[in-house]
CSV table of C-alpha atoms and ligand atoms in Angstrom, one decimal:
chain,number,residue,atom,x,y,z
A,4,MET,CA,-45.0,-9.5,5.0
A,5,THR,CA,-42.9,-7.9,7.7
A,6,HIS,CA,-39.3,-9.0,7.3
A,7,MET,CA,-38.1,-9.7,10.8
A,8,HIS,CA,-34.5,-10.6,10.1
A,9,VAL,CA,-32.3,-9.2,7.4
A,10,ALA,CA,-30.6,-12.5,6.6
A,11,GLY,CA,-33.8,-14.4,7.1
A,12,SER,CA,-34.9,-17.7,5.6
A,13,ILE,CA,-36.1,-16.0,2.3
A,14,HIS,CA,-32.5,-15.4,1.5
A,15,ALA,CA,-31.6,-19.1,2.0
A,16,ASP,CA,-29.4,-20.8,-0.5
A,17,ALA,CA,-31.7,-22.9,-2.6
A,18,THR,CA,-29.4,-25.9,-2.4
A,19,SER,CA,-29.3,-25.9,1.4
A,20,PRO,CA,-32.3,-26.6,3.6
A,21,ALA,CA,-30.9,-24.3,6.4
A,22,PRO,CA,-31.1,-20.5,6.1
A,23,LEU,CA,-27.7,-18.8,5.7
A,24,TRP,CA,-27.8,-17.3,9.2
A,25,LEU,CA,-28.3,-20.6,10.9
A,26,THR,CA,-25.0,-22.3,11.7
A,27,ARG,CA,-24.7,-25.9,12.8
A,28,PRO,CA,-23.9,-25.7,16.6
A,29,ASP,CA,-20.8,-27.4,18.0
A,30,ASP,CA,-22.8,-28.3,21.1
A,31,VAL,CA,-26.5,-28.8,20.3
A,32,ASN,CA,-27.4,-28.6,24.0
A,33,ALA,CA,-25.7,-25.2,24.6
A,34,LEU,CA,-28.0,-22.3,25.6
A,35,THR,CA,-27.1,-18.9,24.3
A,36,ALA,CA,-27.5,-16.6,27.3
A,37,ALA,CA,-28.7,-13.6,25.3
A,38,VAL,CA,-31.7,-15.5,24.0
A,39,TRP,CA,-32.7,-16.9,27.4
A,40,SER,CA,-34.2,-15.3,30.6
A,41,LYS,CA,-31.5,-14.3,33.1
A,42,ASN,CA,-32.1,-17.2,35.5
A,43,ALA,CA,-32.3,-20.0,32.9
A,44,PHE,CA,-29.5,-22.5,32.3
A,45,ARG,CA,-28.9,-26.2,31.6
A,46,ASN,CA,-28.2,-27.9,34.9
A,47,ALA,CA,-25.8,-30.7,35.7
A,48,ASP,CA,-28.4,-33.3,34.8
A,49,GLY,CA,-28.8,-31.7,31.4
A,50,GLU,CA,-32.2,-30.3,32.1
A,51,VAL,CA,-33.3,-26.7,31.3
A,52,GLU,CA,-33.9,-24.9,34.6
A,53,ILE,CA,-35.6,-21.6,35.0
A,54,ALA,CA,-35.4,-19.7,38.3
A,55,GLY,CA,-34.9,-22.8,40.3
A,56,ARG,CA,-37.4,-25.1,38.5
A,57,THR,CA,-36.7,-27.6,35.8
A,58,ALA,CA,-38.8,-27.6,32.7
A,59,ALA,CA,-40.1,-31.1,33.6
A,60,SER,CA,-41.2,-30.1,37.1
A,61,ILE,CA,-43.0,-27.0,35.7
A,62,VAL,CA,-44.9,-29.2,33.2
A,63,ALA,CA,-45.5,-31.8,35.9
A,64,GLU,CA,-47.2,-29.1,38.0
A,65,MET,CA,-48.8,-26.9,35.4
A,66,GLY,CA,-49.4,-29.2,32.4
A,67,SER,CA,-48.2,-28.7,28.8
A,68,PRO,CA,-47.9,-26.5,26.9
A,69,VAL,CA,-47.1,-23.7,29.3
A,70,TYR,CA,-45.7,-20.2,29.2
A,71,VAL,CA,-43.2,-19.5,31.9
A,72,ILE,CA,-42.2,-16.0,33.0
A,73,ASP,CA,-39.0,-15.5,35.0
A,74,GLU,CA,-40.4,-12.9,37.4
A,75,ASP,CA,-37.0,-11.7,38.6
A,76,ASP,CA,-35.9,-11.2,35.0
A,77,PHE,CA,-39.1,-9.3,34.1
A,78,ARG,CA,-38.7,-7.0,37.0
A,79,THR,CA,-35.0,-6.5,36.4
A,80,ARG,CA,-35.6,-5.5,32.8
A,81,ALA,CA,-38.3,-3.1,33.8
A,82,ARG,CA,-35.9,-1.5,36.2
A,83,GLU,CA,-33.2,-1.4,33.6
A,84,TRP,CA,-35.4,0.6,31.3
A,85,ARG,CA,-36.6,2.8,34.1
A,86,ASP,CA,-33.1,3.6,35.3
A,87,ALA,CA,-31.4,3.9,31.9
A,88,PHE,CA,-34.1,6.5,31.0
A,89,ALA,CA,-34.2,8.2,34.3
A,90,GLY,CA,-35.8,11.6,33.9
A,91,TRP,CA,-37.9,10.2,31.0
A,92,ASP,CA,-41.2,8.4,31.5
A,93,VAL,CA,-41.2,4.7,30.6
A,94,PHE,CA,-44.6,3.2,29.7
A,95,TYR,CA,-44.8,-0.6,29.4
A,96,ALA,CA,-46.7,-1.5,26.3
A,97,GLY,CA,-49.4,-3.7,27.8
A,98,LYS,CA,-50.4,-5.2,24.5
A,99,SER,CA,-47.2,-7.3,24.5
A,100,PHE,CA,-48.4,-9.2,27.6
A,101,LEU,CA,-50.8,-8.1,30.3
A,102,CYS,CA,-52.6,-9.6,33.2
A,103,THR,CA,-53.4,-8.0,36.6
A,104,THR,CA,-50.2,-9.3,38.2
A,105,VAL,CA,-48.0,-7.9,35.5
A,106,ALA,CA,-49.8,-4.5,35.8
A,107,ARG,CA,-48.9,-4.7,39.5
A,108,TRP,CA,-45.2,-5.6,38.8
A,109,ILE,CA,-45.1,-2.6,36.4
A,110,ALA,CA,-46.6,-0.3,39.0
A,111,GLU,CA,-44.2,-1.6,41.7
A,112,GLU,CA,-41.2,-1.0,39.5
A,113,GLY,CA,-42.3,2.5,38.9
A,114,LEU,CA,-43.2,2.4,35.2
A,115,GLY,CA,-46.3,3.7,33.4
A,116,LEU,CA,-48.5,1.5,31.3
A,117,ASP,CA,-50.0,1.8,27.9
A,118,VAL,CA,-53.2,0.2,26.9
A,119,CYS,CA,-54.9,0.0,23.5
A,120,SER,CA,-58.4,-1.3,24.2
A,121,GLY,CA,-61.1,-1.2,26.9
A,122,GLY,CA,-60.1,-4.7,27.8
A,123,GLU,CA,-56.5,-3.8,28.5
A,124,LEU,CA,-57.6,-0.7,30.4
A,125,ALA,CA,-59.9,-2.9,32.6
A,126,VAL,CA,-57.0,-5.3,33.4
A,127,ALA,CA,-54.6,-2.4,34.1
A,128,LEU,CA,-57.0,-0.8,36.5
A,129,ARG,CA,-57.9,-4.1,38.2
A,130,GLY,CA,-54.1,-4.7,38.6
A,131,GLY,CA,-53.9,-1.5,40.6
A,132,MET,CA,-52.2,0.7,38.0
A,133,THR,CA,-52.7,4.4,38.9
A,134,PRO,CA,-55.0,5.9,36.2
A,135,ALA,CA,-52.8,9.0,35.8
A,136,ARG,CA,-49.9,6.7,34.7
A,137,ILE,CA,-51.9,5.0,32.0
A,138,GLY,CA,-51.7,6.0,28.3
A,139,MET,CA,-54.5,5.0,26.1
A,140,HIS,CA,-53.8,4.1,22.4
A,141,GLY,CA,-55.8,2.8,19.5
A,142,ASN,CA,-56.6,4.0,16.0
A,143,ASN,CA,-60.3,3.3,16.4
A,144,LYS,CA,-61.2,3.6,20.1
A,145,SER,CA,-65.0,3.2,20.6
A,146,VAL,CA,-67.1,5.8,22.4
A,147,ASP,CA,-67.4,3.3,25.3
A,148,GLU,CA,-63.6,2.9,25.5
A,149,LEU,CA,-63.0,6.6,25.5
A,150,ARG,CA,-65.7,7.1,28.1
A,151,ALA,CA,-64.0,4.4,30.3
A,152,GLY,CA,-60.7,6.1,29.9
A,153,LEU,CA,-62.0,9.5,30.7
A,154,SER,CA,-64.0,8.3,33.7
A,155,ALA,CA,-61.0,6.5,35.1
A,156,GLY,CA,-58.9,9.6,34.6
A,157,VAL,CA,-56.2,8.1,32.4
A,158,GLY,CA,-53.1,10.4,32.2
A,159,ARG,CA,-53.1,10.6,28.4
A,160,ILE,CA,-55.2,9.7,25.5
A,161,ILE,CA,-53.1,9.3,22.3
A,162,VAL,CA,-55.5,10.7,19.6
A,163,ASP,CA,-55.3,9.1,16.2
A,164,SER,CA,-57.9,10.7,14.0
A,165,SER,CA,-60.1,13.8,13.6
A,166,HIS,CA,-63.2,11.7,14.3
A,167,GLU,CA,-61.7,10.8,17.6
A,168,ILE,CA,-61.2,14.5,18.5
A,169,THR,CA,-64.9,15.1,17.8
A,170,ARG,CA,-65.9,12.1,19.9
A,171,LEU,CA,-63.7,13.2,22.7
A,172,GLU,CA,-65.1,16.7,22.7
A,173,GLN,CA,-68.7,15.3,22.9
A,174,LEU,CA,-67.8,13.0,25.7
A,175,CYS,CA,-65.9,15.6,27.7
A,176,ALA,CA,-68.9,17.9,27.3
A,177,GLU,CA,-71.1,15.1,28.6
A,178,LEU,CA,-68.8,14.2,31.5
A,179,GLY,CA,-67.8,17.7,32.4
A,180,THR,CA,-64.1,17.0,32.0
A,181,VAL,CA,-61.1,17.9,29.9
A,182,ALA,CA,-59.0,15.2,28.1
A,183,GLU,CA,-55.2,15.1,28.4
A,184,VAL,CA,-54.2,14.4,24.8
A,185,MET,CA,-51.1,13.6,22.7
A,186,ILE,CA,-51.4,13.6,18.9
A,187,ARG,CA,-50.2,10.5,17.2
A,188,VAL,CA,-48.2,11.4,14.1
A,189,THR,CA,-46.7,9.5,11.3
A,190,THR,CA,-43.2,10.7,10.7
A,191,GLY,CA,-42.7,8.8,7.4
A,192,VAL,CA,-40.1,6.6,9.2
A,193,GLU,CA,-40.7,2.9,9.4
A,194,ALA,CA,-38.1,0.7,11.1
A,195,HIS,CA,-37.6,-3.0,11.2
A,196,THR,CA,-34.5,-4.5,12.9
A,197,HIS,CA,-31.4,-3.0,11.2
A,198,GLU,CA,-33.2,-1.3,8.5
A,199,TYR,CA,-35.3,1.8,8.4
A,200,ILE,CA,-37.0,3.6,5.6
A,201,ALA,CA,-37.3,7.3,6.0
A,202,THR,CA,-39.6,8.1,3.1
A,203,ALA,CA,-43.1,7.0,2.2
A,204,HIS,CA,-44.7,4.7,4.7
A,205,GLU,CA,-47.5,7.1,5.4
A,206,ASP,CA,-49.6,4.6,3.7
A,207,GLN,CA,-50.9,2.9,6.9
A,208,LYS,CA,-53.7,3.3,9.3
A,209,PHE,CA,-52.1,5.0,12.3
A,210,GLY,CA,-52.0,8.6,13.1
A,211,PHE,CA,-51.9,12.1,11.4
A,212,SER,CA,-49.4,12.7,8.7
A,213,ILE,CA,-46.8,15.3,9.3
A,214,ASN,CA,-45.9,15.6,5.6
A,215,GLY,CA,-49.4,16.1,4.5
A,216,GLY,CA,-50.0,18.8,7.1
A,217,ALA,CA,-52.8,16.8,8.9
A,218,ALA,CA,-50.8,16.6,12.1
A,219,LEU,CA,-50.4,20.4,12.5
A,220,VAL,CA,-54.1,20.9,11.7
A,221,ALA,CA,-55.1,18.4,14.4
A,222,MET,CA,-52.8,20.0,16.9
A,223,VAL,CA,-54.1,23.5,16.4
A,224,ARG,CA,-57.7,22.2,16.5
A,225,SER,CA,-57.0,20.4,19.8
A,226,HIS,CA,-55.2,23.5,21.2
A,227,HIS,CA,-58.2,25.6,20.6
A,228,SER,CA,-60.7,23.1,22.0
A,229,PRO,CA,-62.0,23.8,25.5
A,230,TYR,CA,-62.3,20.1,26.1
A,231,ILE,CA,-58.7,19.2,25.2
A,232,ASP,CA,-55.5,19.8,27.1
A,233,LEU,CA,-52.9,19.2,24.4
A,234,LYS,CA,-49.8,17.8,26.0
A,235,GLY,CA,-47.7,16.8,23.1
A,236,ILE,CA,-46.8,14.6,20.2
A,237,HIS,CA,-46.5,10.8,19.9
A,238,SER,CA,-44.6,8.8,17.4
A,239,HIS,CA,-44.1,5.0,17.1
A,240,ILE,CA,-41.9,3.9,14.2
A,241,GLY,CA,-42.0,0.1,14.2
A,242,SER,CA,-40.9,-3.0,16.0
A,243,GLN,CA,-37.8,-5.1,16.7
A,244,ILE,CA,-35.5,-2.1,16.1
A,245,PHE,CA,-31.9,-2.6,17.1
A,246,ASP,CA,-30.4,0.9,17.0
A,247,THR,CA,-31.2,4.6,17.1
A,248,ASN,CA,-31.1,5.6,13.4
A,249,GLY,CA,-34.9,5.5,12.9
A,250,PHE,CA,-35.5,7.3,16.1
A,251,GLU,CA,-33.1,10.1,15.1
A,252,VAL,CA,-35.2,10.9,12.0
A,253,ALA,CA,-38.5,10.6,14.0
A,254,ALA,CA,-37.2,12.9,16.7
A,255,ARG,CA,-36.1,15.5,14.1
A,256,ARG,CA,-39.4,15.4,12.3
A,257,THR,CA,-41.6,15.6,15.5
A,258,LEU,CA,-39.5,18.4,17.0
A,259,LYS,CA,-39.7,20.3,13.8
A,260,LEU,CA,-43.4,19.9,14.1
A,261,MET,CA,-43.3,21.2,17.6
A,262,ALA,CA,-41.4,24.3,16.3
A,263,GLN,CA,-44.0,24.8,13.6
A,264,PHE,CA,-46.7,24.6,16.3
A,265,HIS,CA,-44.9,27.1,18.4
A,266,GLU,CA,-44.8,29.4,15.4
A,267,ALA,CA,-48.5,29.0,14.7
A,268,THR,CA,-49.7,29.4,18.3
A,269,GLY,CA,-46.9,30.8,20.4
A,270,VAL,CA,-47.2,27.7,22.6
A,271,THR,CA,-44.4,25.3,23.4
A,272,LEU,CA,-45.7,21.7,23.9
A,273,ALA,CA,-44.5,19.9,27.0
A,274,ASP,CA,-44.3,16.2,25.9
A,275,LEU,CA,-42.8,14.1,23.2
A,276,ASP,CA,-43.1,10.3,23.1
A,277,LEU,CA,-40.9,8.3,20.8
A,278,GLY,CA,-42.8,5.1,21.1
A,279,GLY,CA,-41.5,1.5,21.5
A,280,GLY,CA,-40.3,-1.3,19.3
A,281,PHE,CA,-36.9,-1.9,20.9
A,282,GLY,CA,-35.6,-5.2,19.7
A,283,ILE,CA,-34.7,-8.4,21.5
A,284,SER,CA,-32.7,-11.5,20.7
A,285,TYR,CA,-35.2,-14.1,19.5
A,286,ILE,CA,-32.2,-16.0,17.9
A,287,LYS,CA,-28.6,-15.7,18.8
A,288,GLU,CA,-27.9,-13.7,15.6
A,289,ASP,CA,-30.0,-10.8,16.9
A,290,THR,CA,-27.8,-8.3,18.7
A,291,PRO,CA,-30.0,-5.4,19.9
A,292,ALA,CA,-28.5,-2.3,21.7
A,293,THR,CA,-28.9,-2.3,25.5
A,294,PRO,CA,-31.3,0.1,27.3
A,295,ALA,CA,-28.2,2.1,28.5
A,296,GLU,CA,-26.9,2.4,24.9
A,297,LEU,CA,-30.2,3.4,23.6
A,298,ALA,CA,-30.8,5.9,26.4
A,299,ALA,CA,-27.4,7.5,25.8
A,300,GLY,CA,-28.0,7.7,22.0
A,301,LEU,CA,-31.6,9.0,22.3
A,302,ARG,CA,-30.7,11.7,24.9
A,303,LEU,CA,-28.0,13.0,22.5
A,304,ILE,CA,-30.3,13.0,19.6
A,305,VAL,CA,-33.1,14.8,21.4
A,306,GLU,CA,-30.8,17.4,22.9
A,307,HIS,CA,-29.1,18.0,19.5
A,308,GLU,CA,-32.4,18.4,17.6
A,309,CYS,CA,-33.9,20.6,20.3
A,310,ARG,CA,-30.9,22.9,20.0
A,311,GLY,CA,-31.3,23.0,16.3
A,312,PHE,CA,-34.9,24.1,16.5
A,313,GLY,CA,-34.4,26.4,19.5
A,314,LEU,CA,-36.7,24.4,21.7
A,315,PRO,CA,-36.4,23.4,25.3
A,316,VAL,CA,-36.0,19.6,25.7
A,317,PRO,CA,-39.6,18.3,26.2
A,318,ARG,CA,-40.7,15.9,28.9
A,319,MET,CA,-39.7,12.6,27.0
A,320,SER,CA,-41.3,9.2,27.1
A,321,ILE,CA,-40.8,5.8,25.5
A,322,GLU,CA,-42.9,2.6,25.4
A,323,PRO,CA,-41.0,-0.7,25.4
A,324,GLY,CA,-43.1,-3.8,25.4
A,325,ARG,CA,-41.3,-6.9,24.1
A,326,ALA,CA,-38.0,-5.6,25.5
A,327,ILE,CA,-39.5,-6.1,29.0
A,328,CYS,CA,-41.7,-9.1,28.7
A,329,GLY,CA,-40.2,-11.0,25.7
A,330,PRO,CA,-36.9,-12.4,27.1
A,331,PRO,CA,-38.3,-13.4,30.5
A,332,GLY,CA,-40.8,-15.7,28.8
A,333,THR,CA,-40.3,-19.3,27.7
A,334,ALA,CA,-42.8,-21.5,26.1
A,335,ILE,CA,-42.6,-25.2,27.0
A,336,TYR,CA,-44.2,-27.9,24.8
A,337,THR,CA,-44.3,-31.7,24.7
A,338,VAL,CA,-43.3,-33.5,21.6
A,339,GLY,CA,-46.0,-35.8,20.1
A,340,THR,CA,-44.6,-37.0,16.8
A,341,VAL,CA,-41.4,-36.8,14.8
A,342,LYS,CA,-40.8,-37.4,11.1
A,343,THR,CA,-38.0,-36.8,8.7
A,344,VAL,CA,-38.8,-35.9,5.1
A,345,ASP,CA,-36.6,-36.0,2.0
A,346,ILE,CA,-36.5,-32.5,0.5
A,347,GLY,CA,-34.4,-33.3,-2.5
A,348,SER,CA,-30.7,-33.1,-3.4
A,349,GLY,CA,-29.9,-35.6,-0.7
A,350,GLN,CA,-31.2,-33.2,2.0
A,351,SER,CA,-33.8,-33.9,4.6
A,352,ARG,CA,-35.8,-32.0,7.2
A,353,ARG,CA,-37.0,-33.2,10.6
A,354,TYR,CA,-40.5,-32.2,11.6
A,355,VAL,CA,-41.0,-32.2,15.4
A,356,ALA,CA,-44.7,-31.7,16.2
A,357,VAL,CA,-45.6,-30.4,19.6
A,358,ASP,CA,-48.8,-30.0,21.6
A,359,GLY,CA,-49.3,-26.2,20.8
A,360,GLY,CA,-48.7,-24.1,17.7
A,361,MET,CA,-50.1,-21.1,15.9
A,362,SER,CA,-52.9,-20.7,18.5
A,363,ASP,CA,-50.3,-19.9,21.3
A,364,ASN,CA,-47.7,-18.2,19.1
A,365,ILE,CA,-49.0,-16.7,15.8
A,366,ARG,CA,-45.9,-14.6,15.1
A,367,PRO,CA,-44.0,-17.2,12.9
A,368,ALA,CA,-47.1,-17.8,10.8
A,369,LEU,CA,-48.2,-14.1,10.8
A,370,TYR,CA,-44.9,-12.5,9.8
A,371,ALA,CA,-42.3,-15.1,9.6
A,372,ALA,CA,-40.9,-14.3,13.0
A,373,GLU,CA,-37.9,-16.4,14.0
A,374,TYR,CA,-37.4,-18.2,17.2
A,375,SER,CA,-35.0,-20.8,18.6
A,376,ALA,CA,-35.7,-24.0,20.5
A,377,THR,CA,-34.0,-26.6,22.6
A,378,LEU,CA,-34.5,-30.0,24.1
A,379,ALA,CA,-35.5,-29.1,27.7
A,380,ASN,CA,-36.0,-32.2,29.8
A,381,ARG,CA,-32.6,-33.7,29.2
A,382,ALA,CA,-29.4,-33.1,27.1
A,383,GLY,CA,-29.6,-34.6,23.7
A,384,GLU,CA,-27.3,-37.5,22.9
A,385,GLY,CA,-27.6,-37.3,19.1
A,386,GLY,CA,-25.8,-34.9,16.8
A,387,PRO,CA,-27.5,-31.7,15.5
A,388,VAL,CA,-30.2,-32.3,12.9
A,389,LEU,CA,-31.9,-29.5,11.0
A,390,SER,CA,-35.4,-29.5,12.4
A,391,ARG,CA,-38.7,-27.6,12.2
A,392,VAL,CA,-40.9,-27.3,15.3
A,393,VAL,CA,-44.5,-27.4,14.2
A,394,GLY,CA,-47.8,-27.4,16.1
A,395,LYS,CA,-51.0,-29.5,16.1
A,396,HIS,CA,-53.3,-27.2,14.1
A,397,CYS,CA,-54.9,-28.0,10.7
A,398,GLU,CA,-52.7,-25.6,8.7
A,399,GLY,CA,-49.4,-26.3,6.8
A,400,GLY,CA,-48.2,-22.9,8.0
A,401,ASP,CA,-48.6,-23.9,11.7
A,402,ILE,CA,-44.9,-23.5,12.4
A,403,LEU,CA,-43.4,-22.4,15.7
A,404,VAL,CA,-39.7,-22.5,14.9
A,405,ARG,CA,-38.9,-22.7,11.2
A,406,ASP,CA,-35.3,-23.7,11.4
A,407,GLU,CA,-33.3,-25.0,14.3
A,408,PHE,CA,-30.8,-27.7,15.0
A,409,LEU,CA,-32.2,-30.2,17.5
A,410,PRO,CA,-30.5,-33.4,18.7
A,411,ASP,CA,-31.0,-36.4,16.6
A,412,ASP,CA,-32.7,-38.4,19.4
A,413,VAL,CA,-35.6,-36.0,20.1
A,414,GLY,CA,-38.7,-38.1,20.4
A,415,PRO,CA,-42.3,-38.3,21.7
A,416,GLY,CA,-42.6,-37.2,25.4
A,417,ASP,CA,-39.6,-34.9,25.2
A,418,LEU,CA,-40.0,-31.3,26.2
A,419,ILE,CA,-39.1,-28.5,23.8
A,420,ALA,CA,-38.5,-25.0,25.2
A,421,VAL,CA,-38.8,-21.9,23.0
A,422,PRO,CA,-37.0,-18.9,24.7
A,423,ALA,CA,-37.9,-15.2,24.2
A,424,ALA,CA,-41.5,-16.1,23.9
A,425,GLY,CA,-43.0,-13.8,26.5
A,426,ALA,CA,-44.2,-11.1,24.1
A,427,TYR,CA,-47.1,-11.3,21.7
A,428,SER,CA,-47.6,-15.0,22.3
A,429,ARG,CA,-50.3,-15.3,25.0
A,430,SER,CA,-51.5,-11.8,24.1
A,431,MET,CA,-52.2,-12.8,20.5
A,432,ALA,CA,-53.3,-16.4,21.3
A,433,SER,CA,-56.5,-17.7,19.8
A,434,ASN,CA,-58.7,-20.8,20.2
A,435,TYR,CA,-58.2,-22.0,16.7
A,436,ASN,CA,-59.3,-25.6,16.4
A,437,HIS,CA,-60.9,-25.1,19.8
A,438,VAL,CA,-57.6,-25.6,21.4
A,439,PRO,CA,-57.7,-24.1,25.0
A,440,ARG,CA,-55.1,-21.5,25.6
A,441,PRO,CA,-52.1,-22.5,27.8
A,442,PRO,CA,-51.6,-21.0,31.3
A,443,VAL,CA,-49.0,-18.3,32.0
A,444,VAL,CA,-47.0,-19.1,35.2
A,445,ALA,CA,-44.5,-17.0,37.0
A,446,VAL,CA,-41.4,-18.7,38.4
A,447,ARG,CA,-39.3,-17.1,41.1
A,448,ASP,CA,-36.8,-18.8,43.5
A,449,GLY,CA,-38.2,-22.2,42.7
A,450,HIS,CA,-41.8,-21.2,43.3
A,451,LEU,CA,-44.5,-21.2,40.6
A,452,SER,CA,-47.6,-19.0,40.7
A,453,THR,CA,-50.3,-18.8,38.1
A,454,LEU,CA,-50.7,-15.5,36.3
A,455,LEU,CA,-53.4,-16.8,33.9
A,456,ARG,CA,-54.8,-20.3,34.3
A,457,ARG,CA,-55.2,-22.8,31.5
A,458,GLU,CA,-58.5,-22.6,29.6
A,459,THR,CA,-60.7,-25.7,29.9
A,460,MET,CA,-63.2,-27.3,27.6
A,461,ASP,CA,-65.8,-25.9,29.9
A,462,ASP,CA,-64.5,-22.4,29.3
A,463,LEU,CA,-64.8,-23.0,25.5
A,464,LEU,CA,-68.3,-24.5,25.8
A,465,ALA,CA,-69.5,-21.7,28.1
A,466,LEU,CA,-69.6,-19.4,25.2
A,467,ASP,CA,-71.9,-21.7,23.2
A,468,PRO,CA,-75.5,-21.5,24.3
A,469,GLY,CA,-76.3,-24.6,22.3
A,470,ALA,CA,-73.9,-26.7,24.4
B,24,PLP,C1,-46.8,-2.0,19.9
B,24,PLP,C2,-46.5,-0.7,20.4
B,24,PLP,C3,-45.5,-0.5,21.3
B,24,PLP,C4,-44.6,-1.6,21.8
B,24,PLP,O1,-43.9,-2.3,20.8
B,24,PLP,P1,-42.7,-3.3,21.3
B,24,PLP,O2,-42.2,-3.8,20.0
B,24,PLP,O3,-43.4,-4.4,22.0
B,24,PLP,O4,-41.8,-2.6,22.1
B,24,PLP,C5,-45.2,0.8,21.8
B,24,PLP,N1,-46.0,1.8,21.4
B,24,PLP,C6,-47.0,1.7,20.5
B,24,PLP,C7,-47.8,2.9,20.1
B,24,PLP,C8,-47.3,0.4,20.0
B,24,PLP,O5,-48.2,0.3,19.1
């Protein structure tokens, strides 16, 4: 299990139903700005309002549940990363959330875009993303996916295995082209939130090991291939990282590898990508560094390590995903049922069941990710009650927000909003229990526009030839 928060629920005091990090709020209706999109607040009527639209009016127009993206906040964050890292290339990790409109926003804000499947590539291209600004990832890209990338002329293919090098050479021979390639390496660094582990962790599916020597072998092989233009090295150390410690070790190890490659071939590679994984505030206890702080730290680290190895500073790139699309996104649900259960020692827990669940946000069930939630259609009048927001699926683990204080008077028909839900929610959504996936709508200056429409029963039945 990926442990998303150091003081998470697994450290909870056995006698208290609340995890240690969760404190009873003085005002159960207060929104913590760091967790919400920039244009969200609770208005004078007590309703949650996002970019000029109340939660209730969004649901009235678009139905429930619904994912809402604050467009201005999304674009502002994209620009913040671009500007903080001026001189570096910033590639938005499309897997965090992608549709054609988002690809267009990313292009308009001057970022590149990473894809990791033929589907994401098709959406990026259809959205008007310049192929030369697309990076193509994946540890097991199919021949068709590689062909699509080469034919489109993607700017870089991040190669993950020696089988892929062979496949690329065959395809380039067939297509009469040369592939622009970065070699994905495993640095032995794995980072999660405040912690990083700088040994082991080579025991995973991605990339060529630096320690084992496979990375240098793959680089030298690519360098000598007439079908490959080797641009550089790629490293991605993890997710929900709050500081630069893990990146420092990754930079040192990748730059050392560049120095070794230079020794072996006389060639200085041009590019180094340090990946993504920059953390966000899912809950108010999460305090990630800002893009400006990270940029200042990473620039110093890279310059320092390059001096140490006698290398020029390469053309640098990073790949934020959740840090751009996570905070602008809010999921809004409607409450269907509420019950309170006795959990022993005089303690109780409130279960608030909503009209979505693990099919529209799998992260809490998949790796115990934490979120917060608030009553969105009105201010609560009751005091804070320890609650668990659960979905409608036939699984006990169908939890959206494991621990949160909600007002005592939450009941059927109320709206619950979950902030910081823009990343890896719709993009990982499923049709479990044949529940149609919710729409994604952009809101800006009071106007709603559909980014992805709601699935219908007809959509689900269209796949079933017996229907
Ligand atoms: C997932 C991924 C990212 C983005 O991760 P975030 O946590 O969304 O920033 C960037 N690069 C690579 C290679 C990835 O696999």
